[in-house]
Short mmCIF file of C-alpha atoms in Angstrom, two decimals:
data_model
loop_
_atom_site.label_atom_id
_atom_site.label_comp_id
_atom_site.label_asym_id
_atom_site.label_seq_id
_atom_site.Cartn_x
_atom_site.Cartn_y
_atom_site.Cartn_z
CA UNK A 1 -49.39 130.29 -22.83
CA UNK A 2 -49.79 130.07 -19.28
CA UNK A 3 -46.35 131.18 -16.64
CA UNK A 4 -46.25 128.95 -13.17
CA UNK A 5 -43.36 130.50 -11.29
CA UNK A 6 -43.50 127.36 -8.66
CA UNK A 7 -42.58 123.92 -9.82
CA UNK A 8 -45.25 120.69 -9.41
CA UNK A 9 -43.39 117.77 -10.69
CA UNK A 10 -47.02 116.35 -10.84
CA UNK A 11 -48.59 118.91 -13.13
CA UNK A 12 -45.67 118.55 -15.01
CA UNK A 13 -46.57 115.16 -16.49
CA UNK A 14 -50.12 116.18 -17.24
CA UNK A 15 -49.95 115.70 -21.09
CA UNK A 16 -52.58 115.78 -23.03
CA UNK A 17 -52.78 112.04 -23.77
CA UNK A 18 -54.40 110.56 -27.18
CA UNK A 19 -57.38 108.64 -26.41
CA UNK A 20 -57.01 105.37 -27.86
CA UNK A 21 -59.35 103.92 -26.39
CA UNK A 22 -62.07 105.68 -28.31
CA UNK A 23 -61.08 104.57 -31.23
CA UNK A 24 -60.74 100.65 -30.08
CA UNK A 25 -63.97 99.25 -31.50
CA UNK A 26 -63.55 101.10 -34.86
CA UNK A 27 -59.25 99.75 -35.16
CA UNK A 28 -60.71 96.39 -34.55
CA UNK A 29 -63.20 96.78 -37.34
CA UNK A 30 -61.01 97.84 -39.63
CA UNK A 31 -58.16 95.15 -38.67
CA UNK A 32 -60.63 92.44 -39.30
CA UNK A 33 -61.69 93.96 -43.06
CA UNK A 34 -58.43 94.21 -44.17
CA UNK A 35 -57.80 90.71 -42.63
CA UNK A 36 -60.83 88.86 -44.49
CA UNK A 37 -61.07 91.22 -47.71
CA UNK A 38 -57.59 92.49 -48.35
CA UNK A 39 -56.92 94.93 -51.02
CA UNK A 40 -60.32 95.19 -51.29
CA UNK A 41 -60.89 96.58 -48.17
CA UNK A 42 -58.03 98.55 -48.72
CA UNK A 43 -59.30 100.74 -51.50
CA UNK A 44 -62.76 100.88 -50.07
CA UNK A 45 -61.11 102.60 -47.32
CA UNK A 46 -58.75 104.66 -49.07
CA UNK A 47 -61.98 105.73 -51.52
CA UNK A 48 -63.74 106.30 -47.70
CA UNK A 49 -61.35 108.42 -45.84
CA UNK A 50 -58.93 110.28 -48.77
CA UNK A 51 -61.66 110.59 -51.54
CA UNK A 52 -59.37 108.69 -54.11
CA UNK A 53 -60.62 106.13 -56.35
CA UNK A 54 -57.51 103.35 -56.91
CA UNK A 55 -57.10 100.77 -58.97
CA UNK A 56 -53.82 99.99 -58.39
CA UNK A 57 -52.35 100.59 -54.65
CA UNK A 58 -49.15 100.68 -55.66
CA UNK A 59 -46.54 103.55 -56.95
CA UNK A 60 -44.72 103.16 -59.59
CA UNK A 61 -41.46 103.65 -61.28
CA UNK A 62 -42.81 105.90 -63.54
CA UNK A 63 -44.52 108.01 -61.18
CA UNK A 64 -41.58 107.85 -58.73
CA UNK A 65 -38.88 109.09 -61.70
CA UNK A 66 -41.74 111.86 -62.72
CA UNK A 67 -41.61 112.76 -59.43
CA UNK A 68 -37.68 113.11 -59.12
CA UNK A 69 -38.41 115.18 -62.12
CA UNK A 70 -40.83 117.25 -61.11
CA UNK A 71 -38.75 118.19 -57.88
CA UNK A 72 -36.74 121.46 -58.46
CA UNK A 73 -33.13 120.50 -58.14
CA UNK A 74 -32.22 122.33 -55.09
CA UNK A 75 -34.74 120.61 -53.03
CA UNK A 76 -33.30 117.28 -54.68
CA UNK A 77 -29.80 118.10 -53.44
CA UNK A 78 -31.03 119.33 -49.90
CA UNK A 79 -32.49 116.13 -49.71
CA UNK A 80 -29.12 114.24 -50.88
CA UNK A 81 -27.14 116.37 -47.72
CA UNK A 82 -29.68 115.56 -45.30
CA UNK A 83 -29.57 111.95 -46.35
CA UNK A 84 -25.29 112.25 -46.45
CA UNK A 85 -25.88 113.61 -42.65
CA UNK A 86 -27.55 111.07 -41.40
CA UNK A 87 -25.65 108.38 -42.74
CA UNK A 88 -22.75 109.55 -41.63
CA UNK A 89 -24.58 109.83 -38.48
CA UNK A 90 -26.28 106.41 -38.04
CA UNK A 91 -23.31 104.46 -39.57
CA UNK A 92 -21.43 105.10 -36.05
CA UNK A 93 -24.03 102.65 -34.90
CA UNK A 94 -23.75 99.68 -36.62
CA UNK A 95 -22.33 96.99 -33.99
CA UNK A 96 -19.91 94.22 -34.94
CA UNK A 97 -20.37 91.11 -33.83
CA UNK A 98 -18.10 89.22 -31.28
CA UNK A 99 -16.43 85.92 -30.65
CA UNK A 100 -15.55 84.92 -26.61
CA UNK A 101 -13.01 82.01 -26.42
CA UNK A 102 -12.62 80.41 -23.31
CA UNK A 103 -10.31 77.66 -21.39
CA UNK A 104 -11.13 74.30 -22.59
CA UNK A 105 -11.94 75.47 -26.22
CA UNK A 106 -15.25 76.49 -25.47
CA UNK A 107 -16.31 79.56 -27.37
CA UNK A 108 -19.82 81.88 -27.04
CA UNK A 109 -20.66 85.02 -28.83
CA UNK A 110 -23.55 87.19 -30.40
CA UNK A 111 -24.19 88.01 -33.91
CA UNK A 112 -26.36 90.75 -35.69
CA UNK A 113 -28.93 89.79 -38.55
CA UNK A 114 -30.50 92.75 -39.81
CA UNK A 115 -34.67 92.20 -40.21
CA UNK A 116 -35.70 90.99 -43.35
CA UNK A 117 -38.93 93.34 -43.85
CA UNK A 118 -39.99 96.81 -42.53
CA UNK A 119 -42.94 98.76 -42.81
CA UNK A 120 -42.84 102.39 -42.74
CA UNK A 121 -45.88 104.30 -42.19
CA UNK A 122 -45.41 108.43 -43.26
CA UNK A 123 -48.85 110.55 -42.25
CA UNK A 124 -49.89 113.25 -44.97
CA UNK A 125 -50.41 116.06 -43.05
CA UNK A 126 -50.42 118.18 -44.99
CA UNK A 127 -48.06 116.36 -47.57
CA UNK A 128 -46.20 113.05 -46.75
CA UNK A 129 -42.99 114.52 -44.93
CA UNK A 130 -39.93 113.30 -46.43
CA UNK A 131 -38.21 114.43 -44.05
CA UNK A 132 -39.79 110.90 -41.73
CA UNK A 133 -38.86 109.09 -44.46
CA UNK A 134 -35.22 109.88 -44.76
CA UNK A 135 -35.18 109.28 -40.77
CA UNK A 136 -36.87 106.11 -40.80
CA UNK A 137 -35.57 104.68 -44.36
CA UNK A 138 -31.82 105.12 -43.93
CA UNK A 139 -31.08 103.44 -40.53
CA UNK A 140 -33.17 100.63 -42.13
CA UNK A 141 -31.16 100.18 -45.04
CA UNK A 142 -27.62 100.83 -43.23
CA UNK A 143 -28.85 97.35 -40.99
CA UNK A 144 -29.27 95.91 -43.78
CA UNK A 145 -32.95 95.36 -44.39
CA UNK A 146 -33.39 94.06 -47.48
CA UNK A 147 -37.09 94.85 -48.22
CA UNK A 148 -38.70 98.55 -46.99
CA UNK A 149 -42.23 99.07 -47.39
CA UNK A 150 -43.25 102.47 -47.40
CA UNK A 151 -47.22 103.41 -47.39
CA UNK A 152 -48.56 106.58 -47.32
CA UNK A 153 -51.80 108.29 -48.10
CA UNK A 154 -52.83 109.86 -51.28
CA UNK A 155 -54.11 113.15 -52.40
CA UNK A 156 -57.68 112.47 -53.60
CA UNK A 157 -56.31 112.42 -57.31
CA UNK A 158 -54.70 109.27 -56.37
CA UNK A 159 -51.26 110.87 -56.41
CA UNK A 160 -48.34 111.44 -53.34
CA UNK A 161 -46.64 114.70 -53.27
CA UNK A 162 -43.56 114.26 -55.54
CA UNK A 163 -41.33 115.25 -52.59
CA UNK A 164 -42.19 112.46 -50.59
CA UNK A 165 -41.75 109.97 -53.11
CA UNK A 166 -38.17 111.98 -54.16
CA UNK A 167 -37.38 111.27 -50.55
CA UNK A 168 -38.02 107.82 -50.97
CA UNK A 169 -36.17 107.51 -53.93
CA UNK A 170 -32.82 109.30 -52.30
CA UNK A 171 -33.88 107.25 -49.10
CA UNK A 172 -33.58 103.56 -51.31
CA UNK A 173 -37.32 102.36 -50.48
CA UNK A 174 -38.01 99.39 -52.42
CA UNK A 175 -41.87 99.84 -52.34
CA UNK A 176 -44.40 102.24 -52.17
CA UNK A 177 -47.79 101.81 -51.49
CA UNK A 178 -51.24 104.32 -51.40
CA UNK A 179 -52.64 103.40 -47.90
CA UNK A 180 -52.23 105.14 -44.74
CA UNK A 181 -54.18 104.99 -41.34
CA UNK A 182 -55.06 101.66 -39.35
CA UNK A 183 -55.63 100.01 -42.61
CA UNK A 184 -52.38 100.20 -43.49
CA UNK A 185 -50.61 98.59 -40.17
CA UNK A 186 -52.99 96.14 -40.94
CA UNK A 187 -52.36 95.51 -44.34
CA UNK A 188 -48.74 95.34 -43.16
CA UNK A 189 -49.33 93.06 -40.25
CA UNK A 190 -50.77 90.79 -42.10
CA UNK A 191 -50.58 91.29 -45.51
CA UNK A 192 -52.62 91.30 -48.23
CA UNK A 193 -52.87 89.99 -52.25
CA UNK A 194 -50.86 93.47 -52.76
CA UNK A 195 -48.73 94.52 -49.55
CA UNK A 196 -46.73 92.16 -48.22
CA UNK A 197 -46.65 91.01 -44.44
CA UNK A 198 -43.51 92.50 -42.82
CA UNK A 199 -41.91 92.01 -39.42
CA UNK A 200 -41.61 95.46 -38.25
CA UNK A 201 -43.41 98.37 -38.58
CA UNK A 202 -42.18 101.51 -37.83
CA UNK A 203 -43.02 105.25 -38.17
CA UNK A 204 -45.79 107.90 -37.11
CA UNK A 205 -48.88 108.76 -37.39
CA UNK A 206 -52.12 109.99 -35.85
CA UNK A 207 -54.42 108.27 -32.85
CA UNK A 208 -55.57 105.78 -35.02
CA UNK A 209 -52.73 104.38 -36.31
CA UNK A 210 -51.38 104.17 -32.95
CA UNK A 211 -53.92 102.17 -31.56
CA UNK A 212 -53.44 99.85 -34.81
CA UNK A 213 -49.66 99.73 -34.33
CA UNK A 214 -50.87 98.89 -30.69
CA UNK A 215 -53.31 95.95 -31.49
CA UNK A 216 -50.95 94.10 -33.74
CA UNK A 217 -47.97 94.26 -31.80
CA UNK A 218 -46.64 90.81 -31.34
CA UNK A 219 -47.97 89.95 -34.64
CA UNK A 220 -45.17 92.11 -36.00
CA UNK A 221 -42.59 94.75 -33.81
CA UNK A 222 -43.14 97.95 -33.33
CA UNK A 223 -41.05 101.08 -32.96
CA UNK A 224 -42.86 102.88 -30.42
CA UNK A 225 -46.47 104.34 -29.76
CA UNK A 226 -45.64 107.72 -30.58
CA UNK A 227 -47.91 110.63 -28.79
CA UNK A 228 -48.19 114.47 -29.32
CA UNK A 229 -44.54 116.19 -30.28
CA UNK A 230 -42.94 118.13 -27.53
CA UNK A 231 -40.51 120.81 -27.01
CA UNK A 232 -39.04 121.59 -23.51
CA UNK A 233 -36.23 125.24 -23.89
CA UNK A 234 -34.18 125.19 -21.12
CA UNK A 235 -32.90 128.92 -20.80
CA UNK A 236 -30.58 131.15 -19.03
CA UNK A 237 -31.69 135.30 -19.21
CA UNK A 238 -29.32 135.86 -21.96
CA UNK A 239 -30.88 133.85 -24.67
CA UNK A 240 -32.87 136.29 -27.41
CA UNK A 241 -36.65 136.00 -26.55
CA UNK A 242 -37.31 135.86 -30.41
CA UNK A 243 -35.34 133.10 -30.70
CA UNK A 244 -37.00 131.14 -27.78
CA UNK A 245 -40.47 131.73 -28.76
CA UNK A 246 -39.78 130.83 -32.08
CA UNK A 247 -38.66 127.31 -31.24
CA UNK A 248 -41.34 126.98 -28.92
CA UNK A 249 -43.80 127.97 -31.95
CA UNK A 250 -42.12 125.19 -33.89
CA UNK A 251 -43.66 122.53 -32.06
CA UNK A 252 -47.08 123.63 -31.27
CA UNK A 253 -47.96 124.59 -34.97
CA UNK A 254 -47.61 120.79 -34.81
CA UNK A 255 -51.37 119.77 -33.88
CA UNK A 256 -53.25 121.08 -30.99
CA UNK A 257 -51.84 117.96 -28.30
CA UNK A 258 -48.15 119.24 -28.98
CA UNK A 259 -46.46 120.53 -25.75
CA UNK A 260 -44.10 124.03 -25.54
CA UNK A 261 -42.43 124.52 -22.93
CA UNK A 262 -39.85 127.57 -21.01
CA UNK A 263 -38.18 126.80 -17.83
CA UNK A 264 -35.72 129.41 -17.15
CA UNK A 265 -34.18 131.13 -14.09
CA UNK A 266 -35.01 134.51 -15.46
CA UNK A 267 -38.25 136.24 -14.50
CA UNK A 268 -37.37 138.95 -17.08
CA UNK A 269 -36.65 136.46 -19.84
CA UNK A 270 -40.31 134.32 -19.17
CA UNK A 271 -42.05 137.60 -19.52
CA UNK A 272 -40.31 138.67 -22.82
CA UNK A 273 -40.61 135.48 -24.59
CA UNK A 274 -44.61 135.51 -23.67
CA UNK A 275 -44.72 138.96 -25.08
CA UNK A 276 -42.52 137.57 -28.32
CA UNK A 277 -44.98 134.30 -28.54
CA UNK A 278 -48.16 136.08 -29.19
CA UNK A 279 -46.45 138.92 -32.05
CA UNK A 280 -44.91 135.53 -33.75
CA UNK A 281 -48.51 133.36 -33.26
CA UNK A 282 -50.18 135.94 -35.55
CA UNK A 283 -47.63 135.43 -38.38
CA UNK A 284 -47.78 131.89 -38.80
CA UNK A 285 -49.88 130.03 -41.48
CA UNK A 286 -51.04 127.49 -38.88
CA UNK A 287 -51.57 129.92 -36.03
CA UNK A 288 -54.96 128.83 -34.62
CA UNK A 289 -53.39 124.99 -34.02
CA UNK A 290 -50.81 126.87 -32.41
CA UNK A 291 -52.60 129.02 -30.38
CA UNK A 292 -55.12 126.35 -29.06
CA UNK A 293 -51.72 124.09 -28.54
CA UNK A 294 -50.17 126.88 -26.40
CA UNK A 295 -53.55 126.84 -24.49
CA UNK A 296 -54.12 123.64 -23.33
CA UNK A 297 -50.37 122.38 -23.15
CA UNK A 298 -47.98 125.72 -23.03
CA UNK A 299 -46.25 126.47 -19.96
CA UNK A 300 -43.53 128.89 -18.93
CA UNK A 301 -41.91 127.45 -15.63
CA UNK A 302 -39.45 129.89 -13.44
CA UNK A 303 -36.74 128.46 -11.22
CA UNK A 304 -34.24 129.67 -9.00
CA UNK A 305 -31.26 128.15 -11.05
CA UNK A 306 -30.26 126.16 -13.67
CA UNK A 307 -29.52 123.27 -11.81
CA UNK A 308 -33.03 123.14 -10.73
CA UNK A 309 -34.15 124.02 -14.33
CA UNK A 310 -32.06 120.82 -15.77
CA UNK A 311 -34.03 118.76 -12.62
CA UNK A 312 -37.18 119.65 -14.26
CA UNK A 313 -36.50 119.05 -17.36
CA UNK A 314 -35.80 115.18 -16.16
CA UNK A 315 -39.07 114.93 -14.57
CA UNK A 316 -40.57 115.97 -17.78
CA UNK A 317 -38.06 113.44 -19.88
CA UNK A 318 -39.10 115.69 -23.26
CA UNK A 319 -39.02 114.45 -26.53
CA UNK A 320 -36.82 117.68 -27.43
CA UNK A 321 -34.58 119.65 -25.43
CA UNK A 322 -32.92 122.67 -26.28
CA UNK A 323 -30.11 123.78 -23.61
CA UNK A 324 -29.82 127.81 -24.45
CA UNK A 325 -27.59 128.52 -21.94
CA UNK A 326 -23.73 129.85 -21.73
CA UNK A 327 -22.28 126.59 -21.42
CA UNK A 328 -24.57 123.64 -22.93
CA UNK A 329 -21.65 121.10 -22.34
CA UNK A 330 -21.55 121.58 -19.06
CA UNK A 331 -25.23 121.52 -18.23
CA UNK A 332 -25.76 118.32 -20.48
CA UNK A 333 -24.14 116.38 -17.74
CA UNK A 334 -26.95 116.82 -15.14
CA UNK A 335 -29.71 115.53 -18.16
CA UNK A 336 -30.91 111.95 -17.55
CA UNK A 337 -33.98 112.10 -19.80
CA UNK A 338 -34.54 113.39 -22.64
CA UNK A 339 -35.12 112.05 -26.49
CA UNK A 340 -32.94 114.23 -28.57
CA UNK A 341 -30.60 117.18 -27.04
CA UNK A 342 -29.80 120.65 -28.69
CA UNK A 343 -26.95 122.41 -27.22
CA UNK A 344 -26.52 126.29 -27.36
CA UNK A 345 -28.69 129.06 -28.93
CA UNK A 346 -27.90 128.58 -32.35
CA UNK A 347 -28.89 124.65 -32.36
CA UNK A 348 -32.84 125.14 -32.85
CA UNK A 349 -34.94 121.48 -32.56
CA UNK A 350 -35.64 122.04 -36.48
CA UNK A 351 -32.22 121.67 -37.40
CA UNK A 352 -32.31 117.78 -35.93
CA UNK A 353 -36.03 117.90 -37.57
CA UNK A 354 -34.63 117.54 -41.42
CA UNK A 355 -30.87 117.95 -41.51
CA UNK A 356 -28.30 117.41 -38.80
CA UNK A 357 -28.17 113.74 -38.90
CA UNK A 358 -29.14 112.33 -35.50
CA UNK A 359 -32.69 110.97 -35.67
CA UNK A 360 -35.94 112.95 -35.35
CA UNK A 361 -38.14 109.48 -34.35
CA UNK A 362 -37.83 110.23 -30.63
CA UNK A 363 -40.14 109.11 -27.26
CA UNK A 364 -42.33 111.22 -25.91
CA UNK A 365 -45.27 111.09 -23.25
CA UNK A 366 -42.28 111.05 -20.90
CA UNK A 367 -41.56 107.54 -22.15
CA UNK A 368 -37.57 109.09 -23.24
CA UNK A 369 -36.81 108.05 -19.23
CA UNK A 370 -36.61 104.50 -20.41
CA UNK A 371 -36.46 104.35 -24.32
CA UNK A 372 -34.33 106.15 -27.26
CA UNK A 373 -34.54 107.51 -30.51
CA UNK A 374 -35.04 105.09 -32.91
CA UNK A 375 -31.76 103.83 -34.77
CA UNK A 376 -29.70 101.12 -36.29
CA UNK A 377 -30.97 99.22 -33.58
CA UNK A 378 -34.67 99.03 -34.34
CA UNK A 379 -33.69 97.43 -37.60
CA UNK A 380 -31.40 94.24 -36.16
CA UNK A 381 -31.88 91.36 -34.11
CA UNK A 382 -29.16 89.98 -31.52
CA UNK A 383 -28.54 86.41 -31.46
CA UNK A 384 -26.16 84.61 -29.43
CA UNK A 385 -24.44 81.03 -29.98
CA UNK A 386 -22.36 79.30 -28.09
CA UNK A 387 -19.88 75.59 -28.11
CA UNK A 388 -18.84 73.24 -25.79
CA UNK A 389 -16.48 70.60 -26.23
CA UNK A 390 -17.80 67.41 -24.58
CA UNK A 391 -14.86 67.30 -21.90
CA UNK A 392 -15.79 70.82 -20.89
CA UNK A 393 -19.94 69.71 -20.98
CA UNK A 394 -19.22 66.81 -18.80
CA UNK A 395 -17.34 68.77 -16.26
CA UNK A 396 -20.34 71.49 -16.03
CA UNK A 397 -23.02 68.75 -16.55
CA UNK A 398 -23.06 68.07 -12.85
CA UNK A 399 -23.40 71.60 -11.52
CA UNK A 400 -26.26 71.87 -14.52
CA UNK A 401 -28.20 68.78 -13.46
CA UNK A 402 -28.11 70.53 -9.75
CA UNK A 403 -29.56 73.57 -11.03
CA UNK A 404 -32.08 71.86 -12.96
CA UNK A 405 -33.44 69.66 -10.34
CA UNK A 406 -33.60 72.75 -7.54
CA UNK A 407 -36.37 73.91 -9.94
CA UNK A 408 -37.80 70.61 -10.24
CA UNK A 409 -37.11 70.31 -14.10
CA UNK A 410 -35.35 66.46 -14.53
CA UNK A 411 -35.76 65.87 -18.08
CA UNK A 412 -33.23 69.33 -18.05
CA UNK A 413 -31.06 67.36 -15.60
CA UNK A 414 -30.65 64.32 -17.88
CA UNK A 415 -30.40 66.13 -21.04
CA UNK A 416 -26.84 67.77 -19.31
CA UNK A 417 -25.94 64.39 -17.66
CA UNK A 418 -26.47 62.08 -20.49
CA UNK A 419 -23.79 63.89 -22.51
CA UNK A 420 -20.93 62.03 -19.68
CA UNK A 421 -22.28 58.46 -19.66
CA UNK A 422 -22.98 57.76 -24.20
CA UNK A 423 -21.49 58.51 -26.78
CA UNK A 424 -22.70 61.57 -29.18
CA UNK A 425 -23.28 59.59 -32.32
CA UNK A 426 -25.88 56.47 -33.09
CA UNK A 427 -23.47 52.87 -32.53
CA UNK A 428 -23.25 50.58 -35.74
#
């Protein structure tokens, strides 16, 4: 884990980027199989890339009620909290529509619909994480979406881990299918005699279900092109080293593109947590992806104060940000960017990974200075309507017809003035 003691907003933004674009020609492929062949293609490449030999792509009740069964019950009811918390969480952001009346009787307003079909994609790495599911799932279902479509891959006996599919069972999913990678965004873009075609599709996944998500964007919404996770601890020199390198450690057991970083104003407390980093690396199941993350994309950056600390943390815009400082309320007031925000030392990024409530779907690549977390919001569409009496159309229908003709657009002219000189129904 490399220290820099002097700040370069520059080198700060050099993430380790997914190539994509490697992968193009072999997405495309793979698009236009599922397109033409359907579930055909579909279990060719499931039999092709996860060794399992399906019949039928899709899970059912059975196995989803064995699996509830085979869950032991205290996973079941950590699963039923998490999902309470973040209900209770994304419920705050359900918006209500609204009416505008105006003089003259004329009245404008917007209304929600919630999208009729989502897709949710879940990785297995090493298992399908029910944790994404819960996260994705319920701000779906509080919108209102009436159909969810989750795919996932399969172990090579054909089965998904029974914890994922619990998940999806306290999450409300109304269908599960066997697929995962670029196949499946395909499958869900455009359907096949199996999966239906959807009109979102959200959740994570690996660089070639990116570049899928990527490629059939506008055929169906997206949530977001999601790139390597990313932790940024933002630390005064009282914080317990153990405690710092341990969340740091959280992220880049990840894969090897995650991003861990320190900026502190304490030399004393950079040093220590290094120190702490490579004792904890050598305990962890997943230590050589953590290592070689901690390589290429660990840094430990020095500053002379918190303010200029919380300033680097903007540049960076993280996708998690821990403030481990005194008073985490008052430095949250100088962050602009930043996905998801942990405040104090005992508020560790895992906590909003599987249980807090507030979502764990969050930019990164830096993209969190103009996006959000995803939410309520992904799920609904905004549409507004408006009325005009015709007394109040023919009073604005000359200041219309001006506007229209300054752009050179007539027939827009006489569609506003035609409203003052006939009548609005067909004559006898």
């Amino acid at each position: 884990m490399e220290r820099v003691e002097k700040l370069d907003p520059a080198r700060l933004l050099r993430r380790d980027a997914q190539a994509e674009a490697d992968v193009s020609a072999a997405v495309d492929a793979v698009i236009q199989e599922v397109r033409t062949r359907g579930d055909e293609a579909l279990r060719d490449y499931t039999r092709r890339f996860d060794g399992a030999e399906l019949t039928d792509l899709r899970v059912t009740e059975a196995e989803i009620q064995a699996a509830w069964e085979a869950t032991d019950a205290d996973f079941r009811r950590t699963l039923e909290l998490a999902a309470e918390n973040i209900r209770a969480f994304h419920s705050r952001q359900i918006h209500s529509d609204f009416v505008l009346t105006r003089e003259g009787g004329i009245v404008m307003g917007q209304r929600y619909t919630p999208i009729e079909k989502v897709g949710v994609c879940v990785p297995r790495s090493p298992v399908a994480f029910p944790s994404t599911i819960l996260m994705n799932v319920i701000p779906a279902k509080l919108a209102g979406v009436q159909d969810i479509v989750l795919v996932t891959p399969p172990e090579k006996d054909g089965s998904v881990s029974p914890a994922a599919l619990a998940a999806a069972k306290v999450a409300g999913v109304d269908r599960i299918f066997k697929i995962g990678g670029a196949q499946a965004v395909a499958a869900l873009a455009y359907g096949t005699e199996s999966v239906p075609r959807v009109d979102k599709i959200v959740g994570p996944g690996g660089v070639f279900v990116a570049a899928a998500k990527r490629k059939v964007f506008g055929q169906v919404a997206i949530d977001m092109i999601a790139g390597p996770s990313e932790i940024l601890v933002l630390s005064d020199g009282r914080s317990n080293p153990a405690w710092v390198a341990a969340d740091l450690l959280s992220q880049a057991e990840h894969d090897v593109h995650a991003s861990a970083v320190l900026v502190t104003d304490s030399m004393d407390l950079a040093q220590a947590v290094q120190k702490e980093v490579e004792v904890q690396l050598e305990q962890l199941p997943r230590r050589d992806i953590a290592r070689k993350s901690l390589e290429t994309n660990g840094r430990i950056f020095v500053t002379a104060s918190l303010e200029e600390a919380a300033e680097a943390a903007n540049v960076i815009a993280p996708e998690h940000l821990e403030l481990c400082v005194d008073d985490p309320f008052a430095l949250l007031s100088r962050v602009r960017n930043a996905g998801s925000i942990f405040l104090g030392r005992s508020a560790p990024e895992a906590l909003g990974d599987y249980y807090a409530g507030p979502n764990h779907t969050l930019p990164t690549s830096g993209t969190a200075r103009f996006s959000s977390p995803l939410s309520v919001d992904d799920f609904v569409k905004k549409s507004s309507f408006l009325y005009y009496p015709r007394a109040a159309m023919q009073e604005a229908a000359p200041r219309i017809a001006d506007f229209a003709r300054r752009e050179g657009l007539e027939a827009h002219a006489r569609a506003a003035l035609i409203r003052c000189t006939t009548d609005d129904k067909k004559g006898e």
